[in-house]
mmCIF file of N, CA and C in Angstrom:
data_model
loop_
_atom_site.group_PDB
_atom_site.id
_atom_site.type_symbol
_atom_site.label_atom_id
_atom_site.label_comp_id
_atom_site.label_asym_id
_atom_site.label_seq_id
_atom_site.Cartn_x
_atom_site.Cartn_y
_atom_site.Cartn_z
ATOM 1 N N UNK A 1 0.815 -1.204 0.000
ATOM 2 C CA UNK A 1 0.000 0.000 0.000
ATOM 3 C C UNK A 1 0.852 1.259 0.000
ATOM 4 N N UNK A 2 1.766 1.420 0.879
ATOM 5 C CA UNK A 2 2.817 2.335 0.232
ATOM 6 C C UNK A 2 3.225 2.958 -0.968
ATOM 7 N N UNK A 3 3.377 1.871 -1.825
ATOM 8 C CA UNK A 3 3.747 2.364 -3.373
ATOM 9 C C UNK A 3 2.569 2.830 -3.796
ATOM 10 N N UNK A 4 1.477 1.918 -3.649
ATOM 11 C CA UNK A 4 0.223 2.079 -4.324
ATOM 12 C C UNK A 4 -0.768 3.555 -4.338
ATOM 13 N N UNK A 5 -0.083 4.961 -4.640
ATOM 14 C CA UNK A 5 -0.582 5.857 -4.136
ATOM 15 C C UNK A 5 -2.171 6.498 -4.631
ATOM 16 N N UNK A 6 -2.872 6.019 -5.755
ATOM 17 C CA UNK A 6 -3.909 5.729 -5.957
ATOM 18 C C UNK A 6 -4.952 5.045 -4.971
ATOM 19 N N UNK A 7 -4.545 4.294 -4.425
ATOM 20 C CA UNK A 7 -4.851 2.915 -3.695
ATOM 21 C C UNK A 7 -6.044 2.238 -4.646
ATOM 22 N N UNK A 8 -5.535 1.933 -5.819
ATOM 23 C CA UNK A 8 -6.426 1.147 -7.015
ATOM 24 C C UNK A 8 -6.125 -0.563 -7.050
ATOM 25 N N UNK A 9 -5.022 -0.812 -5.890
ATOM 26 C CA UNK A 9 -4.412 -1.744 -6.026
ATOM 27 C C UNK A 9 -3.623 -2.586 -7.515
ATOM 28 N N UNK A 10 -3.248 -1.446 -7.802
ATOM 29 C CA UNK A 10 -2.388 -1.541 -9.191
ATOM 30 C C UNK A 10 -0.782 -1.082 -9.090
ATOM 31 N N UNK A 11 0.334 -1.109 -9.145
ATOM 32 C CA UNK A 11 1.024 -0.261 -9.660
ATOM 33 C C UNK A 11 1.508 0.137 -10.948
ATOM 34 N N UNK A 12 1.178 1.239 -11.051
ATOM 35 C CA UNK A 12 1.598 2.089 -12.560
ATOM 36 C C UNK A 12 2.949 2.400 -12.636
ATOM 37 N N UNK A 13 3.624 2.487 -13.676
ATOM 38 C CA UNK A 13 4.816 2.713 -14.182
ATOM 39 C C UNK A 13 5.639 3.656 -12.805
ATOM 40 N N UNK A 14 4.539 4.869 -12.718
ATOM 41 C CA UNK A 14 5.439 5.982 -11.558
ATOM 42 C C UNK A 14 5.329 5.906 -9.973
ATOM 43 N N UNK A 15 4.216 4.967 -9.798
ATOM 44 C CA UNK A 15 4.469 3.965 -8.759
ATOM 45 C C UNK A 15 5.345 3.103 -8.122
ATOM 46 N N UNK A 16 5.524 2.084 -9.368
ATOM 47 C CA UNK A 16 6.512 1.187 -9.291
ATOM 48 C C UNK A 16 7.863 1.653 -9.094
ATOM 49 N N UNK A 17 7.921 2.878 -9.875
ATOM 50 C CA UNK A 17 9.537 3.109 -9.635
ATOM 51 C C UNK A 17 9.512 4.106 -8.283
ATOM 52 N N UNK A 18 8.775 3.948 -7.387
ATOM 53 C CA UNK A 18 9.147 4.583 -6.079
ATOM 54 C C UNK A 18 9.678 3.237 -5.077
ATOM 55 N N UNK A 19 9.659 1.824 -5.840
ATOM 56 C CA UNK A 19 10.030 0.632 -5.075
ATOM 57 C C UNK A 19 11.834 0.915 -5.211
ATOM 58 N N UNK A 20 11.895 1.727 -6.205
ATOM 59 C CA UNK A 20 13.543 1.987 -6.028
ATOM 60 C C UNK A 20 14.263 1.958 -4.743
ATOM 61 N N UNK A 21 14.217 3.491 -4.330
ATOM 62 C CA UNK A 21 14.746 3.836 -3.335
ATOM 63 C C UNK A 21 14.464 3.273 -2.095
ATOM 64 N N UNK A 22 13.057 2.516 -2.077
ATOM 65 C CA UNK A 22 13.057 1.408 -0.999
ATOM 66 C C UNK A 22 13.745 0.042 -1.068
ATOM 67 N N UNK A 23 14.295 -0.731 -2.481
ATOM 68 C CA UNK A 23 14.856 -1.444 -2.285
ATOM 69 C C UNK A 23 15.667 -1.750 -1.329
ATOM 70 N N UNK A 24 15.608 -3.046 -0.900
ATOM 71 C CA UNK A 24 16.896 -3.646 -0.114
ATOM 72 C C UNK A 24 17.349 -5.269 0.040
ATOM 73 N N UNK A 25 16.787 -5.523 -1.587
ATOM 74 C CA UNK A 25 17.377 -6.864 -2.050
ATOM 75 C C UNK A 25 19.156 -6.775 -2.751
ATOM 76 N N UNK A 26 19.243 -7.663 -3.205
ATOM 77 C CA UNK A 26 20.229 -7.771 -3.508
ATOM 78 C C UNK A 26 20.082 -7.623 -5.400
ATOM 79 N N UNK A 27 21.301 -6.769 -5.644
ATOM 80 C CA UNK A 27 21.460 -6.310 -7.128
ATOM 81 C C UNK A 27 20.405 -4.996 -6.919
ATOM 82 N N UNK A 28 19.976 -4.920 -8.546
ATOM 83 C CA UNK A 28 18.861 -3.773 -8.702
ATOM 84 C C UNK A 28 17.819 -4.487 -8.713
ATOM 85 N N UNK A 29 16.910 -3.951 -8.334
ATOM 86 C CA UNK A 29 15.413 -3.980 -8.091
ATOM 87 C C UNK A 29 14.959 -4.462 -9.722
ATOM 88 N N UNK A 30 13.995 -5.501 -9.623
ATOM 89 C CA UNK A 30 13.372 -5.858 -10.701
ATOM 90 C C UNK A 30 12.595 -4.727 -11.605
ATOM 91 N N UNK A 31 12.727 -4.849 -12.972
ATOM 92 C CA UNK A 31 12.127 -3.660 -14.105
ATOM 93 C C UNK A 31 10.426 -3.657 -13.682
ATOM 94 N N UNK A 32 9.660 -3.101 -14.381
ATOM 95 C CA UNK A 32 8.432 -3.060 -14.050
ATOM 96 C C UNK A 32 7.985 -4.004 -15.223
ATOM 97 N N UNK A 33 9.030 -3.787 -16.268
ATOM 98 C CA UNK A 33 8.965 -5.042 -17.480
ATOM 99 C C UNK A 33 9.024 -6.409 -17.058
ATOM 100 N N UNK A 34 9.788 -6.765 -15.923
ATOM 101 C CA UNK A 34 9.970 -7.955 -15.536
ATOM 102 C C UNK A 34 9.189 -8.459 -14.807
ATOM 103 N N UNK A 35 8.269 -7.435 -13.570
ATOM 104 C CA UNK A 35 7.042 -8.014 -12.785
ATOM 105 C C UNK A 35 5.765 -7.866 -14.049
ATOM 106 N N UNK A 36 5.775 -7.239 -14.712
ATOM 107 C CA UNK A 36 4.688 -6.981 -15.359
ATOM 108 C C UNK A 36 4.378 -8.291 -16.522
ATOM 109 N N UNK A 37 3.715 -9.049 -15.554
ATOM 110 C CA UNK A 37 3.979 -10.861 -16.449
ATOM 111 C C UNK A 37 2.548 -10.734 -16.866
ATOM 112 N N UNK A 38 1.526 -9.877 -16.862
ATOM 113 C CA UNK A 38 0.531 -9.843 -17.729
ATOM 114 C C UNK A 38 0.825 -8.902 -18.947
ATOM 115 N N UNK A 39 1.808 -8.094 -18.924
ATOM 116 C CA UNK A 39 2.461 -6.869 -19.747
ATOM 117 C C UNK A 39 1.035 -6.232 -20.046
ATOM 118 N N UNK A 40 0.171 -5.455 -19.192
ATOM 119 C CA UNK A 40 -1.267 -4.669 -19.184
ATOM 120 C C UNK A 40 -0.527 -3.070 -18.724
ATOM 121 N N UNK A 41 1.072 -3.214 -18.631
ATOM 122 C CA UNK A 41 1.667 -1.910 -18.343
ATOM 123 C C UNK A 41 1.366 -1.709 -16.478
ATOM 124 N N UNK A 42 0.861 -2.183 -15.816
ATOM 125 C CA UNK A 42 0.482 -2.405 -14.384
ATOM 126 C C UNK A 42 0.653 -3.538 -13.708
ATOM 127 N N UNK A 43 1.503 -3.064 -12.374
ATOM 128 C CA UNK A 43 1.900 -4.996 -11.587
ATOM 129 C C UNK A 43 0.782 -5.011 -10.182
ATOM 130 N N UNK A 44 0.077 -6.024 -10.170
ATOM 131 C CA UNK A 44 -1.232 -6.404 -9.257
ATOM 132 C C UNK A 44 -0.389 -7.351 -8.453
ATOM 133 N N UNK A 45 -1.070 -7.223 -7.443
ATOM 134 C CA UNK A 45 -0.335 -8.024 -6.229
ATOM 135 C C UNK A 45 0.385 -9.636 -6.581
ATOM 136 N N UNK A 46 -0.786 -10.216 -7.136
ATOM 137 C CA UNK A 46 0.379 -11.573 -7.407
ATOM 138 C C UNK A 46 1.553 -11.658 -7.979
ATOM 139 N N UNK A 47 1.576 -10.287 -9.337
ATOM 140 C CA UNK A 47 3.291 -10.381 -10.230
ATOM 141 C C UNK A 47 4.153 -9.678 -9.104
ATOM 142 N N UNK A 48 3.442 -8.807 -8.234
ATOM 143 C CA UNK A 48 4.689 -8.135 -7.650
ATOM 144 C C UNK A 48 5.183 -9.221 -6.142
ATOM 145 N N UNK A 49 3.760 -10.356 -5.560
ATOM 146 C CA UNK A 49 4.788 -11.162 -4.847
ATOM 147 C C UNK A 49 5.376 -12.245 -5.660
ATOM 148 N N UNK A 50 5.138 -12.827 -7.174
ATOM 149 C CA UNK A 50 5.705 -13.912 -7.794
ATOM 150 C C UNK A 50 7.268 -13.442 -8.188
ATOM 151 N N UNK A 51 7.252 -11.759 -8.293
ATOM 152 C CA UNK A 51 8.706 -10.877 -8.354
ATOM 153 C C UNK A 51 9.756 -10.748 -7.290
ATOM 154 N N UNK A 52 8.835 -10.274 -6.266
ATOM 155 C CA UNK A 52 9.908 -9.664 -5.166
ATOM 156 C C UNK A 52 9.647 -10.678 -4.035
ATOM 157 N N UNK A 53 8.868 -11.812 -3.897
ATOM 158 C CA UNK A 53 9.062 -12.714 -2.628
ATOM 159 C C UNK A 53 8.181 -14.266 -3.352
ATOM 160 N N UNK A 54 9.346 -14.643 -4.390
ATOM 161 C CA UNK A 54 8.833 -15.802 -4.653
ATOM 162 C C UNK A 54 9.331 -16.704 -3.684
ATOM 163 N N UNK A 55 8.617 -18.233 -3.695
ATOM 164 C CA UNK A 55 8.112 -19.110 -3.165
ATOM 165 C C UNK A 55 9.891 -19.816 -3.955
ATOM 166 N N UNK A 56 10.302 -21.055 -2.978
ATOM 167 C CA UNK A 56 11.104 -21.882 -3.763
ATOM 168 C C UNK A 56 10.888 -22.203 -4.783
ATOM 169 N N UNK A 57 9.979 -22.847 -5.191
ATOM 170 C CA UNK A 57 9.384 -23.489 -6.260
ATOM 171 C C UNK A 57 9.350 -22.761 -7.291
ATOM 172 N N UNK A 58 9.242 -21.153 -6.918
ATOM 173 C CA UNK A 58 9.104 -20.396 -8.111
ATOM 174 C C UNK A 58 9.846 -19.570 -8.561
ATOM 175 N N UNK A 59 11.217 -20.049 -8.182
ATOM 176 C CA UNK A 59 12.300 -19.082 -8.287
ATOM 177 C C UNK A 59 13.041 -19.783 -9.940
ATOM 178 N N UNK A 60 12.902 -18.336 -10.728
ATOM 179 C CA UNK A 60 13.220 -18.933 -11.821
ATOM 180 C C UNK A 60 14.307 -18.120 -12.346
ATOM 181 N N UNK A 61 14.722 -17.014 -11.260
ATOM 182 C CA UNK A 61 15.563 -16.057 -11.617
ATOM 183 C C UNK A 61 17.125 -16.509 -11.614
ATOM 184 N N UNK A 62 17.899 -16.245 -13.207
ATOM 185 C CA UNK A 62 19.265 -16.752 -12.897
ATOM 186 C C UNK A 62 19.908 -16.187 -11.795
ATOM 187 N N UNK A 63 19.989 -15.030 -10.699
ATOM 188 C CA UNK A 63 20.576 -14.786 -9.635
ATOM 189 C C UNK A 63 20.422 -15.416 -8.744
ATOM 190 N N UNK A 64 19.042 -16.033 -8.382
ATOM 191 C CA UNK A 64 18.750 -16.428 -7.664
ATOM 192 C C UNK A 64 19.346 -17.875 -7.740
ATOM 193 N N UNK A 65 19.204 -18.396 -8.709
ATOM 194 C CA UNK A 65 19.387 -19.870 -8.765
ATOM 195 C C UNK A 65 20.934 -20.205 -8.495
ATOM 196 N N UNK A 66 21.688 -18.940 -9.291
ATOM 197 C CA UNK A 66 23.271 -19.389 -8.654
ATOM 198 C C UNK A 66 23.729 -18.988 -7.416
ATOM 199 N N UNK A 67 23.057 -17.956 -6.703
ATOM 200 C CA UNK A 67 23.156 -17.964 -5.249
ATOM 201 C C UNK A 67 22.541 -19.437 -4.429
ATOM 202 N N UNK A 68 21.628 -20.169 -4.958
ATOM 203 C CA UNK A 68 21.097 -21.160 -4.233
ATOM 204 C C UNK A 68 22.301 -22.474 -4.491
ATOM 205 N N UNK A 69 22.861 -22.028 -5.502
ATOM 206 C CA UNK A 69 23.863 -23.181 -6.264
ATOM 207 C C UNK A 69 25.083 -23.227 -5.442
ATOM 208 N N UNK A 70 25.451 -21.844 -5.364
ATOM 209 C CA UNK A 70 27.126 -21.439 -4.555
ATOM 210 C C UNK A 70 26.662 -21.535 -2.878
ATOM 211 N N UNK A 71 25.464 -21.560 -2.398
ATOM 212 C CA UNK A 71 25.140 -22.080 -0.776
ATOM 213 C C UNK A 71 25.275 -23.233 -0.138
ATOM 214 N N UNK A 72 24.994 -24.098 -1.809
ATOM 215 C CA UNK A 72 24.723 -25.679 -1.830
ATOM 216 C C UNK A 72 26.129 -26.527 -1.717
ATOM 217 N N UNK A 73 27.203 -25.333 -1.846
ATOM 218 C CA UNK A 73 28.942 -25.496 -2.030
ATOM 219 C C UNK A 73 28.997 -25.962 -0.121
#
């Protein structure tokens, strides 16, 4: 709800990029191209938790997967 300053439960392009400066994952913060897995130009709650707090199962990101790889060392 933070980002969401409409509160339409959408985020829009100038929304999304206020997740910037809150980041505090590792690398840069995912594009809005990259959560936006319906590409409708807007990320709705499921792309933005399937983005920023996927599930094991659903981790399909190459960072992710070679950090899980070099842990497994």
């Amino acid at each position: 709800r933070v980002l969401d300053a409409d509160q339409d439960g959408l985020l829009d392009a100038n929304e999304y990029a206020g997740l910037a400066p809150r980041w505090q994952g590792h690398g840069e913060p995912p594009t809005l191209a990259q959560a936006d897995r319906n590409h409708d130009g807007r990320v709705d709650f499921r792309e933005f938790v399937a983005v920023h707090a996927p599930r094991d199962e659903d981790v399909d990101a190459p960072d992710a997967t070679a950090a899980m790889d070099a842990s497994a060392r």
